[in-house]
Coordinates of C-alpha atoms in Angstrom, one line a residue:
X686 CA -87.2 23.7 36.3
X687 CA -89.7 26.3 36.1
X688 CA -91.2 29.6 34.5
X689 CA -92.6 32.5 34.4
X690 CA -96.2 30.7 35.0
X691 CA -95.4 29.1 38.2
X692 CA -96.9 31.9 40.5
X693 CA -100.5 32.2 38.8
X694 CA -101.3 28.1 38.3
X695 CA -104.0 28.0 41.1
X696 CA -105.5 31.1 40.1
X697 CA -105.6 30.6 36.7
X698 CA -106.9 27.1 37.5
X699 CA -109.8 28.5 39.7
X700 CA -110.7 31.1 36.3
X701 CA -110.9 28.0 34.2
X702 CA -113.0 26.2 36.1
X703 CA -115.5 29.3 36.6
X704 CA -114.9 29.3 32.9
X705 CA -116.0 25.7 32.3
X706 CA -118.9 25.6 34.8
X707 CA -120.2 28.9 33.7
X708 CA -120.0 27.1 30.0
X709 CA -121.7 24.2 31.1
X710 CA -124.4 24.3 33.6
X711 CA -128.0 24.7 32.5
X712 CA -129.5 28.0 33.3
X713 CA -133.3 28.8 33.2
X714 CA -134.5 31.3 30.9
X715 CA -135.0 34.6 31.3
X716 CA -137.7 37.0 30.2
X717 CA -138.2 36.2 26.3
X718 CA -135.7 38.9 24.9
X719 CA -136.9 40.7 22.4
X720 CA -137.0 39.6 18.4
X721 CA -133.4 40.7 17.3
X722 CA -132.3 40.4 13.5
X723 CA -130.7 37.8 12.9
X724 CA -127.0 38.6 12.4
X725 CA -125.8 38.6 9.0
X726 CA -122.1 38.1 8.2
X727 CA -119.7 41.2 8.1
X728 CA -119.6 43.2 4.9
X729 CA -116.0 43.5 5.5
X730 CA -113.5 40.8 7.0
X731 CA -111.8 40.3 10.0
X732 CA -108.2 41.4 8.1
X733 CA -109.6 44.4 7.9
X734 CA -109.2 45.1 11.9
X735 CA -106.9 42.4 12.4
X736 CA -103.2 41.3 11.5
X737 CA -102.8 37.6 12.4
X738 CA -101.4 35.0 10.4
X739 CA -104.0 32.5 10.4
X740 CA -101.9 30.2 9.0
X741 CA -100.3 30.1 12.5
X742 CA -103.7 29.5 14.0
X743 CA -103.8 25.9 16.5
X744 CA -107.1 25.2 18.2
X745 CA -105.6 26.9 21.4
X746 CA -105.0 30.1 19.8
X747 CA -108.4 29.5 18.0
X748 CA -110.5 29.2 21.1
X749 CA -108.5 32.2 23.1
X750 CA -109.6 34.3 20.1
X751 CA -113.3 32.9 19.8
X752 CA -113.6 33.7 24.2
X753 CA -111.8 37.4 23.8
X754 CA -113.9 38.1 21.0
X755 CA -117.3 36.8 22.9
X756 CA -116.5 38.4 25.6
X757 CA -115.8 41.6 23.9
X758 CA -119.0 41.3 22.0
X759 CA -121.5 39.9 24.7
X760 CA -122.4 37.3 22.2
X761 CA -120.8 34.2 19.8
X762 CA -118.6 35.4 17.3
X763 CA -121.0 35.2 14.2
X764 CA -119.7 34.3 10.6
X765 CA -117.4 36.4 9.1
X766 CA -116.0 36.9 12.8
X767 CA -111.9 36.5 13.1
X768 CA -112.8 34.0 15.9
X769 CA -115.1 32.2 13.2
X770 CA -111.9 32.3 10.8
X771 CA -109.2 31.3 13.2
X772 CA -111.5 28.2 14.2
X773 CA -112.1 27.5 10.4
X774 CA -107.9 27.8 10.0
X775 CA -107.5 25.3 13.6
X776 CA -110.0 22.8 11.8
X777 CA -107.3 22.6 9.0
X778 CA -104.0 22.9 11.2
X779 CA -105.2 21.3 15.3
X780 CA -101.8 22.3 16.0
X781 CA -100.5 25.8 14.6
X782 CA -97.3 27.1 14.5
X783 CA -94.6 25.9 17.0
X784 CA -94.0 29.5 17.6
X785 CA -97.2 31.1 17.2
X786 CA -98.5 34.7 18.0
X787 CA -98.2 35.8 21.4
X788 CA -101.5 36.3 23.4
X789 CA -101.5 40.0 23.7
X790 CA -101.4 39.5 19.7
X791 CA -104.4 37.2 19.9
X792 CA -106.5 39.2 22.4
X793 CA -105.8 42.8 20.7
X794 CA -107.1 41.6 17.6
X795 CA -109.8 40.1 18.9
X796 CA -110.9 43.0 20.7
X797 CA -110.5 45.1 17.5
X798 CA -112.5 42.5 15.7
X799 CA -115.5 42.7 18.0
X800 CA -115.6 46.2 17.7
X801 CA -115.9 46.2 13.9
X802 CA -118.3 43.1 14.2
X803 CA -120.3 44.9 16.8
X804 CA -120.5 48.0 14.4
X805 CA -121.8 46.3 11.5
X806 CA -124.6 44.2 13.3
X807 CA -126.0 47.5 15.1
X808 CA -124.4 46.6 18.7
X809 CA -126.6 44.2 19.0
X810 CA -126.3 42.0 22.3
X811 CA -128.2 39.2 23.5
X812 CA -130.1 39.3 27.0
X813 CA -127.6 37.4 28.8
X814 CA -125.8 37.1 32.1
X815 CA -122.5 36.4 32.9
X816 CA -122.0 34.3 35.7
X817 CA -119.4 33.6 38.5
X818 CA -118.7 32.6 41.9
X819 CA -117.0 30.0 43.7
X820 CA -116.8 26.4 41.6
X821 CA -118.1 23.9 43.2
X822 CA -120.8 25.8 44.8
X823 CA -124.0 25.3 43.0
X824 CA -125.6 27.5 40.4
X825 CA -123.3 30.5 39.1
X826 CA -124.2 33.6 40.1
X827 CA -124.8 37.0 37.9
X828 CA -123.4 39.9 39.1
X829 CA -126.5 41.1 40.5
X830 CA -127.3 38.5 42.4
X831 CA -123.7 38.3 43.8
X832 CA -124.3 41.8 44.7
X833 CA -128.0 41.3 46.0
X834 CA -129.8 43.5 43.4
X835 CA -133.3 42.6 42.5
X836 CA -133.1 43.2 38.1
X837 CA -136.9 42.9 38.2
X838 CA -137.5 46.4 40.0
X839 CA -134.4 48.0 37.5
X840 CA -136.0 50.2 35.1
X841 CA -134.0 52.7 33.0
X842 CA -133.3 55.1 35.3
X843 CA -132.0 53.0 37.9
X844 CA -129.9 51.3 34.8
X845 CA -128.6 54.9 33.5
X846 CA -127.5 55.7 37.9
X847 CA -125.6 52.0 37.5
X848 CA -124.1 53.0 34.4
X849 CA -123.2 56.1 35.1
X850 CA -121.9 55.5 38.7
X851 CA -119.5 52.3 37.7
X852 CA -118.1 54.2 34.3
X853 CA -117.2 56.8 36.5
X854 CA -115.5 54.1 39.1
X855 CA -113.9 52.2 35.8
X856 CA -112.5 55.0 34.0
X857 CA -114.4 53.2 30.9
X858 CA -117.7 51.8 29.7
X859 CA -118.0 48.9 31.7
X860 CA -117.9 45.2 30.0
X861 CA -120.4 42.2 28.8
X862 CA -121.1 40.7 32.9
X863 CA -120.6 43.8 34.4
X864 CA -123.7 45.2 36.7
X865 CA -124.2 48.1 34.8
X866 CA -124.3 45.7 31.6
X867 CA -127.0 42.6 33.2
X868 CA -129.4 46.1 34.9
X869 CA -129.6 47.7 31.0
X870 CA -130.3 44.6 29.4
X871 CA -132.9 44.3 31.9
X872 CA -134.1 47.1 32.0
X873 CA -134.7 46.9 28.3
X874 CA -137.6 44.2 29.2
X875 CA -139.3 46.8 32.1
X876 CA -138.4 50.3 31.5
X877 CA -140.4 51.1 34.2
X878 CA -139.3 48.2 36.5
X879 CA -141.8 45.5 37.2
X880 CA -145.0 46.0 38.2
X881 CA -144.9 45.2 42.2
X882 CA -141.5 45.0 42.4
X883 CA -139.5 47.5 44.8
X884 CA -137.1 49.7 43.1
X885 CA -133.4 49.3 44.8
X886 CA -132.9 52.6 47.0
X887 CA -129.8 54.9 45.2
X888 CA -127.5 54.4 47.8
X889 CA -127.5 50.7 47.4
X890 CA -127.0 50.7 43.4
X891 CA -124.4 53.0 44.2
X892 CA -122.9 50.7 46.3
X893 CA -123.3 48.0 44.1
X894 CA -122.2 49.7 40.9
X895 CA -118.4 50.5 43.3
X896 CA -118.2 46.8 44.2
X897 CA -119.2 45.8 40.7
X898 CA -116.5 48.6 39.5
X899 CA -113.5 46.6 41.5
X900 CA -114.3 43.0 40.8
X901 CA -114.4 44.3 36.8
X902 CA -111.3 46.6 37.8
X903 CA -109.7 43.0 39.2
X904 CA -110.1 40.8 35.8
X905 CA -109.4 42.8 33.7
X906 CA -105.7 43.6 35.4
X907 CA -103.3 41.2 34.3
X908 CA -101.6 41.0 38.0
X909 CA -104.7 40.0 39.6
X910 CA -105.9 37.9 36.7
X911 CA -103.1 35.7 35.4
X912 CA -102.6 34.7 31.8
X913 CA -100.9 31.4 31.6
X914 CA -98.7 30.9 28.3
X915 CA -99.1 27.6 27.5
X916 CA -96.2 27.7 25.0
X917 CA -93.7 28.4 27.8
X918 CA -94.9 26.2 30.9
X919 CA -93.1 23.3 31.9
X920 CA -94.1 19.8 32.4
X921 CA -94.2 19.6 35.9
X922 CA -96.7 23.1 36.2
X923 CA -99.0 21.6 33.8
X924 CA -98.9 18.7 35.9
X925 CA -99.7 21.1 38.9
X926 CA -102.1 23.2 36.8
X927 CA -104.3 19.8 35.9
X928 CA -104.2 19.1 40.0
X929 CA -105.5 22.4 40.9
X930 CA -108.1 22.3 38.4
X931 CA -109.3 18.7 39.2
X932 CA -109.8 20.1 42.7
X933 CA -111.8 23.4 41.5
X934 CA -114.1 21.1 38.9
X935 CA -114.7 18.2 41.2
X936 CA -113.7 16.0 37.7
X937 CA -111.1 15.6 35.4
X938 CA -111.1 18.9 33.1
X939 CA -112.5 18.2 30.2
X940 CA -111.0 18.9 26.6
X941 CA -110.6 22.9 25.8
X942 CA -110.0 23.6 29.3
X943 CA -106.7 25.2 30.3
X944 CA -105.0 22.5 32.1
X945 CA -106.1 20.3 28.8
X946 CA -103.9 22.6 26.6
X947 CA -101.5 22.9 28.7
X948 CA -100.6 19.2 28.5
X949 CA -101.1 19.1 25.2
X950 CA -98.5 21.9 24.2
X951 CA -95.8 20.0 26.7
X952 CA -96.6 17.0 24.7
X953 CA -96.4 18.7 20.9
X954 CA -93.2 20.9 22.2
X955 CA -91.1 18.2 24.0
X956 CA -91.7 16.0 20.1
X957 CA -89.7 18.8 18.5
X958 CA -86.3 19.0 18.6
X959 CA -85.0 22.2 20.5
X960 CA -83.9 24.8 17.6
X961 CA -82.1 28.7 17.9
X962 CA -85.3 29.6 17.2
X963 CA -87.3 28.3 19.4
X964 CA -85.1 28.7 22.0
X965 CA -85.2 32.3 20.9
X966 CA -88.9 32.5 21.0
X967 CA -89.1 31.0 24.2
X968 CA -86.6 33.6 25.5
X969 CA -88.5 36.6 24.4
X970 CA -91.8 35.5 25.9
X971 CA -90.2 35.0 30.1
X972 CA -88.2 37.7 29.5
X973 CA -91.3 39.4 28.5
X974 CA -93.2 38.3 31.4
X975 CA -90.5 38.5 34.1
X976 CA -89.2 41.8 33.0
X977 CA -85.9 40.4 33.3
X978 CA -83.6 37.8 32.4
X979 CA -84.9 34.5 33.0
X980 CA -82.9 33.1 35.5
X981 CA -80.5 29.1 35.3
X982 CA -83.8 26.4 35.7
X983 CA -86.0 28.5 33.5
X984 CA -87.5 26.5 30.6
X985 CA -85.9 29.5 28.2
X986 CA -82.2 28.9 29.8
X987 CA -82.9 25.4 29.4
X988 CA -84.1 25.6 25.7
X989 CA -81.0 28.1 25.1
X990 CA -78.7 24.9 26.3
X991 CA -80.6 22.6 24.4
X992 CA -80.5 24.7 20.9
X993 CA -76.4 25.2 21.2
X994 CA -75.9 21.6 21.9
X995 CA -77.9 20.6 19.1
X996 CA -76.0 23.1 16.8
X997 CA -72.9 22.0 17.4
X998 CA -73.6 18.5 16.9
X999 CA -76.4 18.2 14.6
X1000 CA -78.0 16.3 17.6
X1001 CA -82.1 16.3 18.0
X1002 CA -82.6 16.9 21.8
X1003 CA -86.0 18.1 23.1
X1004 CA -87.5 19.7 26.0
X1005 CA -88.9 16.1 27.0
X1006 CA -85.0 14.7 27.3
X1007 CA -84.8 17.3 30.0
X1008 CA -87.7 16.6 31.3
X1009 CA -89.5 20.0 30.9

C-alpha cells in the first residue's frame, strides 16, 4: 500500500531536518543591524489577499502557512499576518478539517499575504541569513559561505553585480537566503565594503551568483524539492519518513517536524471512518500528484473500497482496519 509520496520520503526527510537544525542551532550575531520601526500590524487583513477558510485551519496547515509566509517575507509573520491568523484559528481547532485545503492553496496565499504585509511595513527585512548544508555537519552554512564569499569586503556595488547577475540566471528577483539577498543586506552595514577587507574579484561573484542561481532554481522546483502531503501518506511511509529523519537529525524529530505530522495525520485519519467524501478527496489529491489514475494498492483506491463498503452497509471501517 502506498502513494504518491513514496518517491520523495528521504528527501523530504533531509529538508526537514535542514529545516529543524537551521531552526534550532544558536548562531552568533552579526553586525548590529540597523534601528528598524518596529512593525505595526496591517491596516488591512489577511482576507483581503487571501481566500482560506480558517475555520479549516489544523496546526499543520497553520505552521506550512506561518514557514511560506516567512520565507516569502525574510522575517516572522507579524500580527495581523494570515500566518498569525491561521495559528490563532489552529489554537482553537489542533486538528482542522479532515479534508482541508490543499497545499498549493496554503502556499499561494501565503505568498500573496507576504506581499501585502511586506507593502504595508515598507519591505522591511531583517539582517539575517538563511542557512543550509548537510545535517549533521556542524554549524549551518549561509549561502555565502557555502559559496566561499567573504560579505565583509561586499559593498553596494559588488551587491548590485550579485543581484543583477543571479536575477538574470533566475528569471526573477531572487528570494530571502539567496546570495544576492545575504550580499545586499550586508552591504547595507559597509557600502563601501569593510575597511581592510579585499573586495571578491567580478569573475568570482559571477560565478557565485550562477551557482547561487541553480541551488535557488533547485528548491524552489517542485520535482527537485518534494512536497509531502501529509493527508494522503500511508502508515508505513510515515513510518519510513520518521526513520529517515531520525538518521538526518541524529534524534528523534521533535514535535512540528514533518515526520511528527505525518504520524499524527495517520493517527487522526485511520480514527475516522472512511466516507464518499473522503475517499473523494483523497482521490483528487494522487490523481493530482501522479497525473494519472492512482493505481490498485494506492491509499485513494483503498479509501474508494473502504467508502462503498461502508455505504452499503452502514459499517464504520477506517484506513487503520486496512492498515494504511
Amino acid at each position: 500500500m502506498t502513494s504518491s509520496n513514496a518517491p520523495f520520503l528521504e528527501k523530504a526527510a533531509y529538508l526537514d531536518a535542514i529545516r529543524i537544525l537551521q531552526d534550532t542551532e544558536s548562531l552568533p550575531p552579526a553586525e548590529p543591524a540597523p534601528a528598524l520601526k518596529p512593525p505595526q500590524a496591517p491596516a488591512t487583513t489577511a482576507s483581503t489577499t487571501a481566500s482560506i477558510d480558517l475555520d479549516s485551519i489544523g496546526e499543520a496547515e497553520a505552521r506550512r502557512i506561518a514557514s511560506e509566509e516567512h520565507r516569502a517575507l525574510g522575517y516572522r509573520p507579524p500580527e495581523g499576518s494570515l500566518a498569525a491568523q491561521a495559528q490563532a484559528a489552529a489554537a482553537r481547532h489542533p486538528e482542522g478539517s479532515l479534508i482541508p485545503p490543499n497545499e498549493k492553496a496554503l502556499v499561494e496565499a501565503a505568498e500573496a499575504d507576504a506581499v501585502r504585509v511586506a507593502g504595508e511595513l515598507g519591505g522591511q527585512h531583517a539582517y539575517k541569513m538563511d542557512h543550509w548544508t548537510v545535517p549533521g555537519k556542524g554549524r549551518l552554512l549561509s549561502a555565502a559561505e557555502a559559496l566561499g564569499i567573504d560579505l565583509r569586503g561586499v559593498g553596494k556595488s559588488e551587491a548590485q553585480q550579485i543581484m543583477s547577475e543571479e536575477h538574470s540566471e533566475l528569471g526573477y528577483r531572487p528570494p530571502a537566503g539567496s546570495l544576492a539577498a545575504e550580499a545586499q543586506a550586508a552591504a547595507t552595514h559597509h557600502p563601501q565594503g569593510e575597511p581592510g577587507v579585499e573586495h571578491p574579484d567580478p569573475i568570482t561573484l559571477v560565478e557565485a551568483a550562477r551557482e547561487d542561481a541553480q541551488r535557488v532554481a533547485a528548491e524552489r522546483e517542485p520535482d527537485t524539492v518534494p512536497c509531502i502531503n501529509v493527508h494522503t501518506i500511508t502508515k508505513q511511509e510515515a513510518q519510513l519518513l520518521e526513520s529517515y529523519e531520525h538518521k538526518f537529525l541524529g534524534y528523534t524529530p521533535p514535535s512540528g517536524s514533518l515526520a511528527a505530522q505525518a504520524q499524527a495525520a495517520v493517527a487522526r485519519r485511520g480514527a475516522q471512518p472512511v466516507t464518499k467524501e473522503l475517499a473523494a478527496f483523497l482521490y483528487s489529491e494522487e490523481h493530482r500528484t501522479l497525473g494519472y489514475d492512482p493505481p490498485a494498492d494506492n491509499i485513494a483506491v483503498i479509501a474508494q473500497s473502504l467508502a462503498d463498503q461502508n455505504a452499503m452497509d452502514g459499517g464504520t471501517r477506517t484506513l487503520a482496519d486496512a492498515g494504511v
